Amino acid sequence: MSKQILVLPGDGIGPEIMAEAVKVLQLANDKYSLDIELSFDELGGAAYDKYGVPLADATLERARAADAILLGAVGGPKWDTIEPALRPERGLLKIRSQLGLFANLRPAILYPQLADASSLKPEVVAGLDILIVRELTGGIYFGQPRESKVLENGERMAYDTLPYSESEIRRIAQVGFDMARVRNKKLCSVDKANVLASSQLWRAVVEEVAKDYPDVAVSHMYVDNAAMQLVRAPKQFDVMVTDNMFGDILSDEASMLTGSIGMLPSASLDANNKGMYEPCHGSAPDIAGQGIANPLATILSVSMLLRYSFNLSQAADAIETAVSKVLDQGLRTGDIHSAGMTRVGTAAMGDAVVEALRSL
Ligand code: IPM
Ligand code: MG
């Protein structure tokens, strides 16, 4: 039976970068006879414009029925003033939560060709290869109660709640340890256990899970220290596992160590490795429609999709090799451009990856 992929280009630069990723996916499909079928729908602001909600029920059902989902990015100033419950981001949070995509894998890998694009010294980042495992369906993003209200004295106040149950922590810790096991057997769990009750439970449960992985060296770090260590000496890290909000923040930080957030893919997986794949970056409304966005993070998300959801490592490897080849050729979008390199736009970058893949 053919493998069904639901493509959700989203907002801002989403449609532009997705067009390039789809070209690459279609070529990989032909070249390696992958038997993949694509269908398309909307998420985020584009869905709000078309259906009046950021994630339509019918879209959610199609996502449930699909074998994997490829997502561009959501959000933009156009929808900043609509009712909070209908904002584009709500569609993204809902699809993550409804599909149970609790394990978010965000690799931060420095391509040797891009060492100059990092804001850190080349020797600090050379060879960098970190995997952030972010809990994606719990914590403060989803905790109840949450409320905005006006107090009796007329002052406005608002609060959120940061809950974690033992089972939610255990399953994401297990993903972290499993990943560490197939990498360098080193896991750093990041929390704020000196202050937060949820983090104290987090640390205790990670310690319990660690007993099942005696071959993995586990350490714990407070999130403020982890943020500092990431820019001081990032190569001390291999796999980092952390909660939803800390993971959101640290993964943006880690991505910039590699030169550009425009290079980094991500996978969000459920308990059966069904996944949604998306670039780590956002919808970049400031450059949308100009044809200058970097499509490589989305193209590399295709590679992650083939690898994690379908176990098609030959095709996944080939896409990664093709990306590396275009970087060797000196092609750079604006975000990763440096002196002496050839500046190209979104479509030219996508076409170059297609050509490199074709000639492998
Ligand atoms: C991310 C994004 C989202 C998040 C936003 C768009 C809701 O920042 O995927 O990192 O906070 O999870
Ligand atoms: Mg984020």
mmCIF file of N, CA and C in Angstrom, residues 163-263:
data_model
loop_
_atom_site.group_PDB
_atom_site.id
_atom_site.type_symbol
_atom_site.label_atom_id
_atom_site.label_comp_id
_atom_site.label_asym_id
_atom_site.label_seq_id
_atom_site.Cartn_x
_atom_site.Cartn_y
_atom_site.Cartn_z
ATOM 1 N N PRO A 163 1.877 21.747 34.663
ATOM 2 C CA PRO A 163 1.738 20.412 35.246
ATOM 3 C C PRO A 163 2.528 19.361 34.458
ATOM 4 N N TYR A 164 3.088 18.400 35.126
ATOM 5 C CA TYR A 164 3.632 17.200 34.478
ATOM 6 C C TYR A 164 3.291 15.975 35.305
ATOM 7 N N SER A 165 2.749 14.964 34.651
ATOM 8 C CA SER A 165 2.521 13.718 35.362
ATOM 9 C C SER A 165 3.739 12.823 35.157
ATOM 10 N N GLU A 166 3.839 11.865 36.075
ATOM 11 C CA GLU A 166 4.937 10.914 36.046
ATOM 12 C C GLU A 166 5.039 10.222 34.672
ATOM 13 N N SER A 167 3.883 9.800 34.140
ATOM 14 C CA SER A 167 3.927 9.045 32.879
ATOM 15 C C SER A 167 4.371 9.927 31.715
ATOM 16 N N GLU A 168 3.991 11.197 31.749
ATOM 17 C CA GLU A 168 4.440 12.111 30.686
ATOM 18 C C GLU A 168 5.953 12.293 30.739
ATOM 19 N N ILE A 169 6.490 12.386 31.942
ATOM 20 C CA ILE A 169 7.947 12.567 32.074
ATOM 21 C C ILE A 169 8.661 11.280 31.682
ATOM 22 N N ARG A 170 8.108 10.154 32.127
ATOM 23 C CA ARG A 170 8.775 8.874 31.868
ATOM 24 C C ARG A 170 8.903 8.609 30.368
ATOM 25 N N ARG A 171 7.824 8.844 29.616
ATOM 26 C CA ARG A 171 7.898 8.483 28.190
ATOM 27 C C ARG A 171 8.851 9.382 27.423
ATOM 28 N N ILE A 172 8.949 10.667 27.787
ATOM 29 C CA ILE A 172 9.892 11.524 27.050
ATOM 30 C C ILE A 172 11.325 11.220 27.504
ATOM 31 N N ALA A 173 11.488 10.889 28.789
ATOM 32 C CA ALA A 173 12.833 10.511 29.265
ATOM 33 C C ALA A 173 13.295 9.263 28.519
ATOM 34 N N GLN A 174 12.376 8.313 28.321
ATOM 35 C CA GLN A 174 12.747 7.089 27.603
ATOM 36 C C GLN A 174 13.206 7.396 26.177
ATOM 37 N N VAL A 175 12.502 8.320 25.515
ATOM 38 C CA VAL A 175 12.932 8.713 24.163
ATOM 39 C C VAL A 175 14.346 9.307 24.230
ATOM 40 N N GLY A 176 14.583 10.152 25.219
ATOM 41 C CA GLY A 176 15.914 10.752 25.376
ATOM 42 C C GLY A 176 16.988 9.689 25.562
ATOM 43 N N PHE A 177 16.716 8.721 26.448
ATOM 44 C CA PHE A 177 17.706 7.652 26.684
ATOM 45 C C PHE A 177 17.878 6.773 25.449
ATOM 46 N N ASP A 178 16.767 6.469 24.765
ATOM 47 C CA ASP A 178 16.879 5.648 23.540
ATOM 48 C C ASP A 178 17.753 6.343 22.500
ATOM 49 N N MET A 179 17.561 7.646 22.366
ATOM 50 C CA MET A 179 18.369 8.414 21.399
ATOM 51 C C MET A 179 19.834 8.435 21.842
ATOM 52 N N ALA A 180 20.051 8.637 23.147
ATOM 53 C CA ALA A 180 21.424 8.685 23.661
ATOM 54 C C ALA A 180 22.128 7.360 23.396
ATOM 55 N N ARG A 181 21.387 6.283 23.522
ATOM 56 C CA ARG A 181 21.941 4.942 23.354
ATOM 57 C C ARG A 181 22.481 4.718 21.945
ATOM 58 N N VAL A 182 21.789 5.267 20.925
ATOM 59 C CA VAL A 182 22.276 5.071 19.558
ATOM 60 C C VAL A 182 23.230 6.191 19.135
ATOM 61 N N ARG A 183 23.512 7.121 20.038
ATOM 62 C CA ARG A 183 24.497 8.170 19.738
ATOM 63 C C ARG A 183 25.709 7.963 20.638
ATOM 64 N N ASN A 184 25.991 8.986 21.494
ATOM 65 C CA ASN A 184 27.230 8.866 22.299
ATOM 66 C C ASN A 184 27.008 8.496 23.755
ATOM 67 N N LYS A 185 25.807 7.956 24.053
ATOM 68 C CA LYS A 185 25.527 7.426 25.390
ATOM 69 C C LYS A 185 25.684 8.481 26.493
ATOM 70 N N LYS A 186 25.247 9.699 26.178
ATOM 71 C CA LYS A 186 25.348 10.811 27.118
ATOM 72 C C LYS A 186 24.055 11.600 27.069
ATOM 73 N N LEU A 187 23.394 11.728 28.217
ATOM 74 C CA LEU A 187 22.116 12.454 28.242
ATOM 75 C C LEU A 187 22.166 13.520 29.317
ATOM 76 N N CYS A 188 21.784 14.743 28.956
ATOM 77 C CA CYS A 188 21.667 15.809 29.953
ATOM 78 C C CYS A 188 20.194 16.193 30.053
ATOM 79 N N SER A 189 19.640 16.056 31.251
ATOM 80 C CA SER A 189 18.250 16.445 31.481
ATOM 81 C C SER A 189 18.239 17.863 32.038
ATOM 82 N N VAL A 190 17.431 18.716 31.435
ATOM 83 C CA VAL A 190 17.419 20.137 31.810
ATOM 84 C C VAL A 190 16.118 20.467 32.525
ATOM 85 N N ASP A 191 16.233 21.106 33.697
ATOM 86 C CA ASP A 191 15.030 21.440 34.475
ATOM 87 C C ASP A 191 15.278 22.695 35.302
ATOM 88 N N LYS A 192 14.362 22.990 36.181
ATOM 89 C CA LYS A 192 14.542 24.104 37.114
ATOM 90 C C LYS A 192 14.132 23.583 38.494
ATOM 91 N N ALA A 193 14.803 22.481 38.874
ATOM 92 C CA ALA A 193 14.410 21.760 40.085
ATOM 93 C C ALA A 193 14.761 22.512 41.366
ATOM 94 N N ASN A 194 15.558 23.593 41.242
ATOM 95 C CA ASN A 194 15.821 24.394 42.450
ATOM 96 C C ASN A 194 14.648 25.317 42.782
ATOM 97 N N VAL A 195 13.666 25.375 41.885
ATOM 98 C CA VAL A 195 12.523 26.273 42.131
ATOM 99 C C VAL A 195 11.172 25.581 41.930
ATOM 100 N N LEU A 196 11.029 24.820 40.824
ATOM 101 C CA LEU A 196 9.703 24.359 40.414
ATOM 102 C C LEU A 196 9.391 22.934 40.889
ATOM 103 N N ALA A 197 8.189 22.748 41.418
ATOM 104 C CA ALA A 197 7.750 21.407 41.841
ATOM 105 C C ALA A 197 7.720 20.456 40.644
ATOM 106 N N SER A 198 7.244 20.951 39.497
ATOM 107 C CA SER A 198 7.162 20.074 38.318
ATOM 108 C C SER A 198 8.555 19.595 37.923
ATOM 109 N N SER A 199 9.549 20.457 38.103
ATOM 110 C CA SER A 199 10.922 20.075 37.765
ATOM 111 C C SER A 199 11.497 19.081 38.782
ATOM 112 N N GLN A 200 11.078 19.187 40.042
ATOM 113 C CA GLN A 200 11.559 18.225 41.042
ATOM 114 C C GLN A 200 11.062 16.825 40.699
ATOM 115 N N LEU A 201 9.805 16.742 40.276
ATOM 116 C CA LEU A 201 9.283 15.445 39.838
ATOM 117 C C LEU A 201 10.009 14.996 38.566
ATOM 118 N N TRP A 202 10.216 15.926 37.660
ATOM 119 C CA TRP A 202 10.916 15.638 36.401
ATOM 120 C C TRP A 202 12.265 14.960 36.710
ATOM 121 N N ARG A 203 13.034 15.565 37.608
ATOM 122 C CA ARG A 203 14.370 15.054 37.913
ATOM 123 C C ARG A 203 14.285 13.667 38.564
ATOM 124 N N ALA A 204 13.331 13.510 39.469
ATOM 125 C CA ALA A 204 13.194 12.215 40.162
ATOM 126 C C ALA A 204 12.837 11.109 39.158
ATOM 127 N N VAL A 205 11.927 11.405 38.243
ATOM 128 C CA VAL A 205 11.505 10.378 37.281
ATOM 129 C C VAL A 205 12.643 10.066 36.298
ATOM 130 N N VAL A 206 13.366 11.092 35.865
ATOM 131 C CA VAL A 206 14.504 10.846 34.965
ATOM 132 C C VAL A 206 15.526 9.936 35.666
ATOM 133 N N GLU A 207 15.751 10.171 36.944
ATOM 134 C CA GLU A 207 16.667 9.300 37.708
ATOM 135 C C GLU A 207 16.178 7.844 37.719
ATOM 136 N N GLU A 208 14.866 7.672 37.888
ATOM 137 C CA GLU A 208 14.312 6.306 37.893
ATOM 138 C C GLU A 208 14.487 5.636 36.535
ATOM 139 N N VAL A 209 14.184 6.383 35.475
ATOM 140 C CA VAL A 209 14.318 5.812 34.125
ATOM 141 C C VAL A 209 15.777 5.460 33.851
ATOM 142 N N ALA A 210 16.685 6.280 34.385
ATOM 143 C CA ALA A 210 18.131 6.067 34.157
ATOM 144 C C ALA A 210 18.563 4.666 34.588
ATOM 145 N N LYS A 211 17.886 4.108 35.583
ATOM 146 C CA LYS A 211 18.258 2.769 36.072
ATOM 147 C C LYS A 211 18.111 1.713 34.981
ATOM 148 N N ASP A 212 17.198 1.965 34.023
ATOM 149 C CA ASP A 212 17.029 1.014 32.914
ATOM 150 C C ASP A 212 18.063 1.222 31.806
ATOM 151 N N TYR A 213 18.868 2.255 31.941
ATOM 152 C CA TYR A 213 19.864 2.554 30.900
ATOM 153 C C TYR A 213 21.247 2.727 31.541
ATOM 154 N N PRO A 214 21.762 1.666 32.160
ATOM 155 C CA PRO A 214 23.040 1.813 32.869
ATOM 156 C C PRO A 214 24.199 2.180 31.932
ATOM 157 N N ASP A 215 24.012 1.934 30.640
ATOM 158 C CA ASP A 215 25.076 2.250 29.671
ATOM 159 C C ASP A 215 25.092 3.726 29.273
ATOM 160 N N VAL A 216 24.077 4.505 29.702
ATOM 161 C CA VAL A 216 24.020 5.930 29.338
ATOM 162 C C VAL A 216 24.402 6.775 30.554
ATOM 163 N N ALA A 217 25.337 7.701 30.356
ATOM 164 C CA ALA A 217 25.736 8.615 31.438
ATOM 165 C C ALA A 217 24.736 9.758 31.494
ATOM 166 N N VAL A 218 24.055 9.892 32.629
ATOM 167 C CA VAL A 218 23.037 10.946 32.729
ATOM 168 C C VAL A 218 23.536 12.068 33.629
ATOM 169 N N SER A 219 23.213 13.306 33.241
ATOM 170 C CA SER A 219 23.507 14.443 34.107
ATOM 171 C C SER A 219 22.269 15.342 34.138
ATOM 172 N N HIS A 220 22.211 16.213 35.118
ATOM 173 C CA HIS A 220 21.083 17.141 35.256
ATOM 174 C C HIS A 220 21.628 18.559 35.280
ATOM 175 N N MET A 221 20.902 19.476 34.666
ATOM 176 C CA MET A 221 21.368 20.860 34.658
ATOM 177 C C MET A 221 20.162 21.786 34.782
ATOM 178 N N TYR A 222 20.337 22.866 35.545
ATOM 179 C CA TYR A 222 19.278 23.868 35.599
ATOM 180 C C TYR A 222 19.246 24.624 34.269
ATOM 181 N N VAL A 223 18.051 25.045 33.893
ATOM 182 C CA VAL A 223 17.882 25.598 32.545
ATOM 183 C C VAL A 223 18.674 26.886 32.329
ATOM 184 N N ASP A 224 18.812 27.694 33.388
ATOM 185 C CA ASP A 224 19.587 28.933 33.204
ATOM 186 C C ASP A 224 21.050 28.611 32.921
ATOM 187 N N ASN A 225 21.577 27.639 33.653
ATOM 188 C CA ASN A 225 22.954 27.210 33.411
ATOM 189 C C ASN A 225 23.085 26.586 32.019
ATOM 190 N N ALA A 226 22.105 25.786 31.625
ATOM 191 C CA ALA A 226 22.159 25.131 30.316
ATOM 192 C C ALA A 226 22.188 26.177 29.199
ATOM 193 N N ALA A 227 21.407 27.246 29.360
ATOM 194 C CA ALA A 227 21.392 28.310 28.346
ATOM 195 C C ALA A 227 22.776 28.948 28.248
ATOM 196 N N MET A 228 23.406 29.116 29.404
ATOM 197 C CA MET A 228 24.746 29.709 29.432
ATOM 198 C C MET A 228 25.772 28.737 28.844
ATOM 199 N N GLN A 229 25.718 27.467 29.262
ATOM 200 C CA GLN A 229 26.695 26.479 28.776
ATOM 201 C C GLN A 229 26.591 26.276 27.265
ATOM 202 N N LEU A 230 25.386 26.439 26.721
ATOM 203 C CA LEU A 230 25.209 26.249 25.273
ATOM 204 C C LEU A 230 26.013 27.263 24.456
ATOM 205 N N VAL A 231 26.168 28.473 24.981
ATOM 206 C CA VAL A 231 26.992 29.428 24.235
ATOM 207 C C VAL A 231 28.445 29.407 24.694
ATOM 208 N N ARG A 232 28.695 28.891 25.908
ATOM 209 C CA ARG A 232 30.085 28.858 26.404
ATOM 210 C C ARG A 232 30.858 27.682 25.803
ATOM 211 N N ALA A 233 30.267 26.487 25.937
ATOM 212 C CA ALA A 233 30.972 25.277 25.496
ATOM 213 C C ALA A 233 29.945 24.252 25.013
ATOM 214 N N PRO A 234 29.333 24.502 23.858
ATOM 215 C CA PRO A 234 28.206 23.665 23.426
ATOM 216 C C PRO A 234 28.574 22.207 23.164
ATOM 217 N N LYS A 235 29.851 21.941 22.879
ATOM 218 C CA LYS A 235 30.198 20.557 22.532
ATOM 219 C C LYS A 235 30.196 19.616 23.727
ATOM 220 N N GLN A 236 29.984 20.148 24.945
ATOM 221 C CA GLN A 236 29.844 19.252 26.105
ATOM 222 C C GLN A 236 28.530 18.460 26.021
ATOM 223 N N PHE A 237 27.588 18.915 25.162
ATOM 224 C CA PHE A 237 26.275 18.273 25.102
ATOM 225 C C PHE A 237 26.188 17.278 23.949
ATOM 226 N N ASP A 238 25.421 16.230 24.192
ATOM 227 C CA ASP A 238 25.079 15.317 23.100
ATOM 228 C C ASP A 238 23.551 15.296 22.978
ATOM 229 N N VAL A 239 22.859 14.476 23.796
ATOM 230 C CA VAL A 239 21.396 14.539 23.815
ATOM 231 C C VAL A 239 20.964 15.352 25.033
ATOM 232 N N MET A 240 20.029 16.280 24.822
ATOM 233 C CA MET A 240 19.448 17.035 25.940
ATOM 234 C C MET A 240 17.953 16.721 25.952
ATOM 235 N N VAL A 241 17.417 16.411 27.123
ATOM 236 C CA VAL A 241 15.973 16.173 27.212
ATOM 237 C C VAL A 241 15.380 17.200 28.165
ATOM 238 N N THR A 242 14.261 17.799 27.759
ATOM 239 C CA THR A 242 13.711 18.856 28.595
ATOM 240 C C THR A 242 12.223 19.071 28.323
ATOM 241 N N ASP A 243 11.622 19.941 29.126
ATOM 242 C CA ASP A 243 10.165 20.110 29.032
ATOM 243 C C ASP A 243 9.792 21.008 27.845
ATOM 244 N N ASN A 244 8.516 21.247 27.705
ATOM 245 C CA ASN A 244 7.999 21.925 26.522
ATOM 246 C C ASN A 244 8.552 23.344 26.371
ATOM 247 N N MET A 245 8.432 24.138 27.421
ATOM 248 C CA MET A 245 8.854 25.537 27.279
ATOM 249 C C MET A 245 10.377 25.677 27.260
ATOM 250 N N PHE A 246 11.078 24.956 28.142
ATOM 251 C CA PHE A 246 12.543 25.054 28.130
ATOM 252 C C PHE A 246 13.075 24.579 26.767
ATOM 253 N N GLY A 247 12.441 23.550 26.222
ATOM 254 C CA GLY A 247 12.876 23.012 24.932
ATOM 255 C C GLY A 247 12.638 23.995 23.798
ATOM 256 N N ASP A 248 11.548 24.736 23.895
ATOM 257 C CA ASP A 248 11.262 25.764 22.887
ATOM 258 C C ASP A 248 12.400 26.776 22.857
ATOM 259 N N ILE A 249 12.787 27.218 24.048
ATOM 260 C CA ILE A 249 13.787 28.289 24.141
ATOM 261 C C ILE A 249 15.181 27.751 23.792
ATOM 262 N N LEU A 250 15.564 26.632 24.397
ATOM 263 C CA LEU A 250 16.922 26.117 24.174
ATOM 264 C C LEU A 250 17.133 25.674 22.729
ATOM 265 N N SER A 251 16.057 25.201 22.077
ATOM 266 C CA SER A 251 16.269 24.748 20.693
ATOM 267 C C SER A 251 16.491 25.933 19.752
ATOM 268 N N ASP A 252 15.859 27.072 20.016
ATOM 269 C CA ASP A 252 16.186 28.263 19.212
ATOM 270 C C ASP A 252 17.636 28.666 19.454
ATOM 271 N N GLU A 253 18.040 28.617 20.712
ATOM 272 C CA GLU A 253 19.419 29.011 21.032
ATOM 273 C C GLU A 253 20.412 28.068 20.348
ATOM 274 N N ALA A 254 20.167 26.764 20.486
ATOM 275 C CA ALA A 254 21.086 25.776 19.913
ATOM 276 C C ALA A 254 21.150 25.916 18.397
ATOM 277 N N SER A 255 20.015 26.244 17.791
ATOM 278 C CA SER A 255 20.005 26.310 16.332
ATOM 279 C C SER A 255 20.922 27.417 15.830
ATOM 280 N N MET A 256 20.983 28.513 16.553
ATOM 281 C CA MET A 256 21.821 29.621 16.082
ATOM 282 C C MET A 256 23.304 29.302 16.197
ATOM 283 N N LEU A 257 23.663 28.344 17.055
ATOM 284 C CA LEU A 257 25.071 27.949 17.149
ATOM 285 C C LEU A 257 25.548 27.400 15.814
ATOM 286 N N THR A 258 24.597 26.862 15.057
ATOM 287 C CA THR A 258 24.970 26.209 13.803
ATOM 288 C C THR A 258 24.991 27.198 12.639
ATOM 289 N N GLY A 259 24.780 28.466 12.918
ATOM 290 C CA GLY A 259 24.882 29.455 11.841
ATOM 291 C C GLY A 259 23.525 29.978 11.453
ATOM 292 N N SER A 260 22.561 29.083 11.273
ATOM 293 C CA SER A 260 21.245 29.577 10.892
ATOM 294 C C SER A 260 20.158 28.609 11.292
ATOM 295 N N ILE A 261 19.103 29.169 11.843
ATOM 296 C CA ILE A 261 17.933 28.359 12.156
ATOM 297 C C ILE A 261 17.320 27.842 10.849
ATOM 298 N N GLY A 262 17.715 28.451 9.728
ATOM 299 C CA GLY A 262 17.220 28.047 8.411
ATOM 300 C C GLY A 262 17.728 26.699 7.936
ATOM 301 N N MET A 263 18.599 26.057 8.720
ATOM 302 C CA MET A 263 19.172 24.767 8.327
ATOM 303 C C MET A 263 18.567 23.586 9.075
#
